[in-house]
Amino acid sequence: EGSMKCVNFGRAVGVVAFAISSLATSGPAAAGDKPPPEPAVVEEILRVLNEKGLLDEDEYSRLTARYSAAELERKSLLPRIKFYGDLRLRGEGFWYDEDPVEGETPNQFRGRYRARLGADAEVTNFAVVHLRIASGQDDSRSENTTFGFKSDWGPGGIYIDRANLELKAPSTWIPLSEGKASLDVGKVANPFVWKPIRDLILWDGDIAPEGVAVRASGDVAKGLNVFFNGGYFINDENSSSRDPHLIGAQLGASYKAADTVTVGARTTWYGIESIDANFLCRGVNGKNCNGSSGSTAAGGNIVGGLTGSTDGGRVSVGEFGAYANYSGIEDWPVTAWVDYATNFSAESSGVFDTGSDGDAWNAGVVVGDRTKYLEIGFDYLYVEANAFPSQLIESDWIDGKSNREAYVFWLTRRLFANTDLQTLVSFGDAIDDSLPAYEDSVGKADRVRFQTDLTISF
């Protein structure tokens, strides 16, 4: 009997030796390998050996800690992945007035959908991978797919909308209260779009630039938060010359002036460097210089006006915005804003007799809370022809073209959890309709656009 106990005990020692060595020192099992013992079995064997005096307390604690660390390292990443997404169903109509370029344009009605699915994977406490796919029609400024886009109900397209690694700095590195800083590399969310307002005079909200973004923020005093955003983004990869690219830097702050009053301001500089002729051609009419289509239906920049040249150059744009929020009326907060931008590089066209046309601005107000009763909004956008490359400009409210202005009204209501209904109408027109200089932005400019969106988020 004593001999049998020794044999059984020897087997137990062998099991635990194999389990500890395989689990605590090796990587994931290769295909075809036998799975290691269940964690509960290994932990029970270690406990039994300790109770029988074959493992002293120090050795027991060391092996237990080593095994626990190995288990944590092997733990599946799945519980640390957060999935999210949304589906937007849209019905919209266009009512056009006659114009000197398109003449009588028939009114248009269409249905559209947008579907997005994303995942945030927390690889470590300081590294997160962001991925998102979206529907679309291969347009850099739209994730919408129009009903009937493909004949006989062909399948819709799916595109990579986000793909980036976010590296977070430890809070101890930031010498500010509530300090945060991160570096994003890949196809990223635009770091320059300002959340407190409808920030639409320069950027379309669907654009996801590709490159490197830096973000930092923190409190410098009670109620005063400052932030910085920067980025370097490649616009077009060239094999024979420097790549057109954008460098941006943004500095801003928000201040809680009272319990019911918050104000904020930001200033941004954009430098678009190494611009080539194709970049300028796409800004004029949405096509490369050889006539091939760009990635979106742009237009409005004046030939020779954006940079003062038809061959290339650079664009330098400054922007300043401010907002104020008042929440003293329960369920009916008010946010008002103004935003102004100017292209310092814009010049009078050497081809057409025009001005520099380098300014853009908008002003808006939102009243109410969509989750309580109703959100009511108004915004006015004014974007001159050379204020910004037209291929980057908002594609819904002003049709993705410069030399446009629009009055926009909307109502938004949360119907039930994660489901919003919005009705929007915009009245648009060309700022200057002189021909032939502004021909690429005059057609279909004088129109009313009506949208109804049902958005379900999950």
Short mmCIF file of N, CA, C and O in Angstrom, two decimals, residues 217-284:
data_model
loop_
_atom_site.label_atom_id
_atom_site.label_comp_id
_atom_site.label_asym_id
_atom_site.label_seq_id
_atom_site.Cartn_x
_atom_site.Cartn_y
_atom_site.Cartn_z
N SER A 217 -4.58 66.59 -23.63
CA SER A 217 -5.49 67.50 -22.94
C SER A 217 -5.29 67.37 -21.44
O SER A 217 -4.72 66.39 -20.94
N GLY A 218 -5.76 68.37 -20.71
CA GLY A 218 -5.68 68.35 -19.26
C GLY A 218 -6.18 69.65 -18.66
O GLY A 218 -6.39 70.64 -19.38
N ASP A 219 -6.39 69.65 -17.35
CA ASP A 219 -6.87 70.83 -16.63
C ASP A 219 -5.68 71.63 -16.11
O ASP A 219 -4.80 71.08 -15.42
N VAL A 220 -5.65 72.93 -16.42
CA VAL A 220 -4.57 73.79 -15.92
C VAL A 220 -5.02 74.59 -14.72
O VAL A 220 -4.20 75.16 -13.99
N ALA A 221 -6.32 74.67 -14.50
CA ALA A 221 -6.90 75.35 -13.34
C ALA A 221 -8.31 74.83 -13.16
O ALA A 221 -8.84 74.11 -14.02
N LYS A 222 -8.94 75.18 -12.07
CA LYS A 222 -10.28 74.71 -11.81
C LYS A 222 -11.22 75.19 -12.91
O LYS A 222 -11.37 76.39 -13.15
N GLY A 223 -11.84 74.23 -13.60
CA GLY A 223 -12.80 74.55 -14.65
C GLY A 223 -12.19 74.88 -15.99
O GLY A 223 -12.92 75.09 -16.96
N LEU A 224 -10.85 74.94 -16.08
CA LEU A 224 -10.19 75.32 -17.32
C LEU A 224 -9.43 74.13 -17.90
O LEU A 224 -8.44 73.67 -17.32
N ASN A 225 -9.90 73.63 -19.03
CA ASN A 225 -9.28 72.50 -19.71
C ASN A 225 -8.65 72.98 -21.01
O ASN A 225 -9.28 73.72 -21.78
N VAL A 226 -7.42 72.56 -21.28
CA VAL A 226 -6.75 72.91 -22.53
C VAL A 226 -6.49 71.64 -23.33
O VAL A 226 -6.38 70.55 -22.76
N PHE A 227 -6.38 71.79 -24.63
CA PHE A 227 -6.12 70.63 -25.47
C PHE A 227 -5.25 71.02 -26.66
O PHE A 227 -5.23 72.18 -27.09
N PHE A 228 -4.54 70.01 -27.19
CA PHE A 228 -3.73 70.17 -28.38
C PHE A 228 -3.95 68.96 -29.28
O PHE A 228 -3.97 67.82 -28.81
N ASN A 229 -4.14 69.22 -30.56
CA ASN A 229 -4.24 68.15 -31.56
C ASN A 229 -3.28 68.46 -32.70
O ASN A 229 -3.18 69.62 -33.13
N GLY A 230 -2.59 67.46 -33.16
CA GLY A 230 -1.68 67.64 -34.27
C GLY A 230 -1.73 66.44 -35.19
O GLY A 230 -2.21 65.36 -34.81
N GLY A 231 -1.22 66.61 -36.40
CA GLY A 231 -1.24 65.48 -37.32
C GLY A 231 -0.38 65.69 -38.55
O GLY A 231 -0.09 66.83 -38.95
N TYR A 232 0.05 64.57 -39.12
CA TYR A 232 0.78 64.54 -40.39
C TYR A 232 0.12 63.46 -41.23
O TYR A 232 0.13 62.27 -40.84
N PHE A 233 -0.48 63.85 -42.36
CA PHE A 233 -1.27 62.91 -43.14
C PHE A 233 -0.88 62.96 -44.62
O PHE A 233 -0.75 64.04 -45.20
N ILE A 234 -0.73 61.77 -45.21
CA ILE A 234 -0.40 61.64 -46.62
C ILE A 234 -1.69 61.70 -47.43
O ILE A 234 -2.64 60.96 -47.18
N ASN A 235 -1.72 62.56 -48.45
CA ASN A 235 -2.90 62.67 -49.30
C ASN A 235 -2.84 61.76 -50.52
O ASN A 235 -3.86 61.18 -50.93
N ASP A 236 -1.66 61.65 -51.12
CA ASP A 236 -1.54 60.86 -52.36
C ASP A 236 -0.11 60.37 -52.48
O ASP A 236 0.83 61.18 -52.51
N GLU A 237 0.07 59.06 -52.56
CA GLU A 237 1.42 58.49 -52.64
C GLU A 237 1.94 58.59 -54.08
O GLU A 237 1.31 58.14 -55.03
N ASN A 238 3.09 59.25 -54.22
CA ASN A 238 3.73 59.39 -55.52
C ASN A 238 5.04 58.62 -55.54
O ASN A 238 5.82 58.69 -54.59
N SER A 239 5.30 57.93 -56.64
CA SER A 239 6.55 57.17 -56.73
C SER A 239 7.69 58.00 -57.30
O SER A 239 8.86 57.65 -57.14
N SER A 240 7.36 59.12 -57.96
CA SER A 240 8.39 59.89 -58.64
C SER A 240 8.63 61.28 -58.04
O SER A 240 9.51 62.00 -58.49
N SER A 241 7.83 61.67 -57.05
CA SER A 241 8.00 62.99 -56.44
C SER A 241 7.48 62.94 -55.01
O SER A 241 6.95 61.92 -54.56
N ARG A 242 7.64 64.05 -54.29
CA ARG A 242 7.17 64.08 -52.91
C ARG A 242 5.65 63.94 -52.84
O ARG A 242 4.93 64.42 -53.71
N ASP A 243 5.20 63.26 -51.79
CA ASP A 243 3.76 63.04 -51.63
C ASP A 243 3.07 64.30 -51.14
O ASP A 243 3.52 64.92 -50.17
N PRO A 244 1.97 64.70 -51.77
CA PRO A 244 1.15 65.76 -51.17
C PRO A 244 0.73 65.33 -49.77
O PRO A 244 0.27 64.21 -49.56
N HIS A 245 0.89 66.22 -48.79
CA HIS A 245 0.59 65.86 -47.41
C HIS A 245 0.08 67.08 -46.65
O HIS A 245 0.28 68.22 -47.06
N LEU A 246 -0.60 66.80 -45.56
CA LEU A 246 -1.15 67.85 -44.71
C LEU A 246 -0.53 67.77 -43.33
O LEU A 246 -0.43 66.70 -42.73
N ILE A 247 -0.12 68.93 -42.82
CA ILE A 247 0.37 69.07 -41.45
C ILE A 247 -0.60 70.01 -40.73
O ILE A 247 -0.94 71.07 -41.27
N GLY A 248 -1.05 69.62 -39.58
CA GLY A 248 -1.99 70.47 -38.84
C GLY A 248 -1.65 70.56 -37.37
O GLY A 248 -1.09 69.62 -36.79
N ALA A 249 -1.96 71.70 -36.78
CA ALA A 249 -1.76 71.90 -35.34
C ALA A 249 -2.93 72.71 -34.80
O ALA A 249 -3.32 73.73 -35.40
N GLN A 250 -3.50 72.25 -33.70
CA GLN A 250 -4.69 72.88 -33.13
C GLN A 250 -4.51 73.05 -31.62
O GLN A 250 -4.09 72.13 -30.93
N LEU A 251 -4.81 74.24 -31.13
CA LEU A 251 -4.73 74.53 -29.70
C LEU A 251 -6.04 75.15 -29.26
O LEU A 251 -6.56 76.07 -29.93
N GLY A 252 -6.59 74.66 -28.15
CA GLY A 252 -7.87 75.18 -27.70
C GLY A 252 -8.08 74.99 -26.22
O GLY A 252 -7.26 74.38 -25.52
N ALA A 253 -9.20 75.51 -25.74
CA ALA A 253 -9.52 75.42 -24.32
C ALA A 253 -11.02 75.56 -24.12
O ALA A 253 -11.72 76.15 -24.94
N SER A 254 -11.50 74.99 -23.03
CA SER A 254 -12.87 75.20 -22.60
C SER A 254 -12.84 75.62 -21.13
O SER A 254 -11.99 75.17 -20.36
N TYR A 255 -13.78 76.49 -20.75
CA TYR A 255 -13.79 77.03 -19.39
C TYR A 255 -15.22 77.03 -18.85
O TYR A 255 -16.14 77.55 -19.49
N LYS A 256 -15.38 76.41 -17.69
CA LYS A 256 -16.68 76.39 -17.02
C LYS A 256 -16.79 77.66 -16.18
O LYS A 256 -16.31 77.71 -15.04
N ALA A 257 -17.37 78.70 -16.77
CA ALA A 257 -17.42 80.00 -16.13
C ALA A 257 -18.39 80.03 -14.96
O ALA A 257 -18.23 80.83 -14.03
N ALA A 258 -19.41 79.20 -14.99
CA ALA A 258 -20.40 79.09 -13.91
C ALA A 258 -21.01 77.71 -13.99
O ALA A 258 -20.74 76.94 -14.91
N ASP A 259 -21.86 77.38 -13.04
CA ASP A 259 -22.48 76.06 -13.03
C ASP A 259 -23.28 75.80 -14.30
O ASP A 259 -23.42 74.65 -14.73
N THR A 260 -23.79 76.87 -14.90
CA THR A 260 -24.65 76.70 -16.07
C THR A 260 -24.04 77.26 -17.35
O THR A 260 -24.70 77.28 -18.39
N VAL A 261 -22.80 77.74 -17.29
CA VAL A 261 -22.19 78.38 -18.46
C VAL A 261 -20.82 77.78 -18.74
O VAL A 261 -19.95 77.73 -17.86
N THR A 262 -20.62 77.32 -19.97
CA THR A 262 -19.32 76.84 -20.43
C THR A 262 -18.98 77.53 -21.75
O THR A 262 -19.84 77.63 -22.64
N VAL A 263 -17.76 78.01 -21.87
CA VAL A 263 -17.31 78.64 -23.11
C VAL A 263 -16.06 77.94 -23.59
O VAL A 263 -15.33 77.31 -22.81
N GLY A 264 -15.79 78.04 -24.88
CA GLY A 264 -14.61 77.39 -25.44
C GLY A 264 -14.13 78.11 -26.68
O GLY A 264 -14.88 78.84 -27.34
N ALA A 265 -12.86 77.91 -27.01
CA ALA A 265 -12.27 78.50 -28.21
C ALA A 265 -11.15 77.60 -28.71
O ALA A 265 -10.55 76.86 -27.93
N ARG A 266 -10.89 77.67 -30.00
CA ARG A 266 -9.79 76.90 -30.57
C ARG A 266 -9.24 77.64 -31.79
O ARG A 266 -9.96 78.38 -32.48
N THR A 267 -7.96 77.44 -32.04
CA THR A 267 -7.35 77.97 -33.25
C THR A 267 -6.56 76.85 -33.91
O THR A 267 -5.95 76.02 -33.22
N THR A 268 -6.60 76.81 -35.23
CA THR A 268 -5.99 75.71 -35.98
C THR A 268 -5.22 76.26 -37.17
O THR A 268 -5.66 77.23 -37.81
N TRP A 269 -4.08 75.64 -37.46
CA TRP A 269 -3.34 75.95 -38.68
C TRP A 269 -3.19 74.67 -39.49
O TRP A 269 -2.85 73.61 -38.95
N TYR A 270 -3.44 74.78 -40.79
CA TYR A 270 -3.25 73.67 -41.71
C TYR A 270 -2.24 74.07 -42.78
O TYR A 270 -2.37 75.14 -43.39
N GLY A 271 -1.27 73.23 -43.01
CA GLY A 271 -0.35 73.41 -44.11
C GLY A 271 -0.42 72.20 -45.03
O GLY A 271 -0.12 71.07 -44.61
N ILE A 272 -0.86 72.42 -46.26
CA ILE A 272 -0.91 71.33 -47.25
C ILE A 272 0.28 71.54 -48.18
O ILE A 272 0.33 72.53 -48.92
N GLU A 273 1.22 70.63 -48.12
CA GLU A 273 2.52 70.81 -48.78
C GLU A 273 2.67 69.86 -49.96
O GLU A 273 1.96 68.87 -50.09
N SER A 274 3.66 70.19 -50.81
CA SER A 274 4.03 69.34 -51.97
C SER A 274 2.84 69.05 -52.87
O SER A 274 2.71 67.96 -53.42
N ILE A 275 1.96 70.03 -53.00
CA ILE A 275 0.77 69.85 -53.85
C ILE A 275 1.21 69.70 -55.30
O ILE A 275 2.09 70.42 -55.78
N ASP A 276 0.58 68.77 -56.01
CA ASP A 276 0.88 68.60 -57.43
C ASP A 276 -0.30 69.08 -58.26
O ASP A 276 -1.35 69.49 -57.74
N ALA A 277 -0.13 69.04 -59.58
CA ALA A 277 -1.16 69.55 -60.48
C ALA A 277 -2.46 68.76 -60.37
O ALA A 277 -3.55 69.33 -60.45
N ASN A 278 -2.36 67.44 -60.16
CA ASN A 278 -3.58 66.63 -60.03
C ASN A 278 -4.40 67.02 -58.82
O ASN A 278 -5.64 67.03 -58.87
N PHE A 279 -3.74 67.34 -57.71
CA PHE A 279 -4.46 67.80 -56.52
C PHE A 279 -5.26 69.06 -56.85
O PHE A 279 -6.43 69.18 -56.47
N LEU A 280 -4.64 69.99 -57.56
CA LEU A 280 -5.32 71.24 -57.91
C LEU A 280 -6.46 70.98 -58.90
O LEU A 280 -7.54 71.57 -58.77
N CYS A 281 -6.25 70.09 -59.86
CA CYS A 281 -7.31 69.78 -60.83
C CYS A 281 -8.53 69.17 -60.13
O CYS A 281 -9.67 69.50 -60.46
N ARG A 282 -8.29 68.28 -59.16
CA ARG A 282 -9.42 67.67 -58.44
C ARG A 282 -10.20 68.72 -57.66
O ARG A 282 -11.42 68.60 -57.50
N GLY A 283 -9.53 69.74 -57.17
CA GLY A 283 -10.22 70.80 -56.46
C GLY A 283 -11.08 71.66 -57.36
O GLY A 283 -12.08 72.24 -56.92
N VAL A 284 -10.70 71.74 -58.64
CA VAL A 284 -11.46 72.55 -59.59
C VAL A 284 -12.74 71.85 -60.01
O VAL A 284 -13.83 72.43 -59.99
#
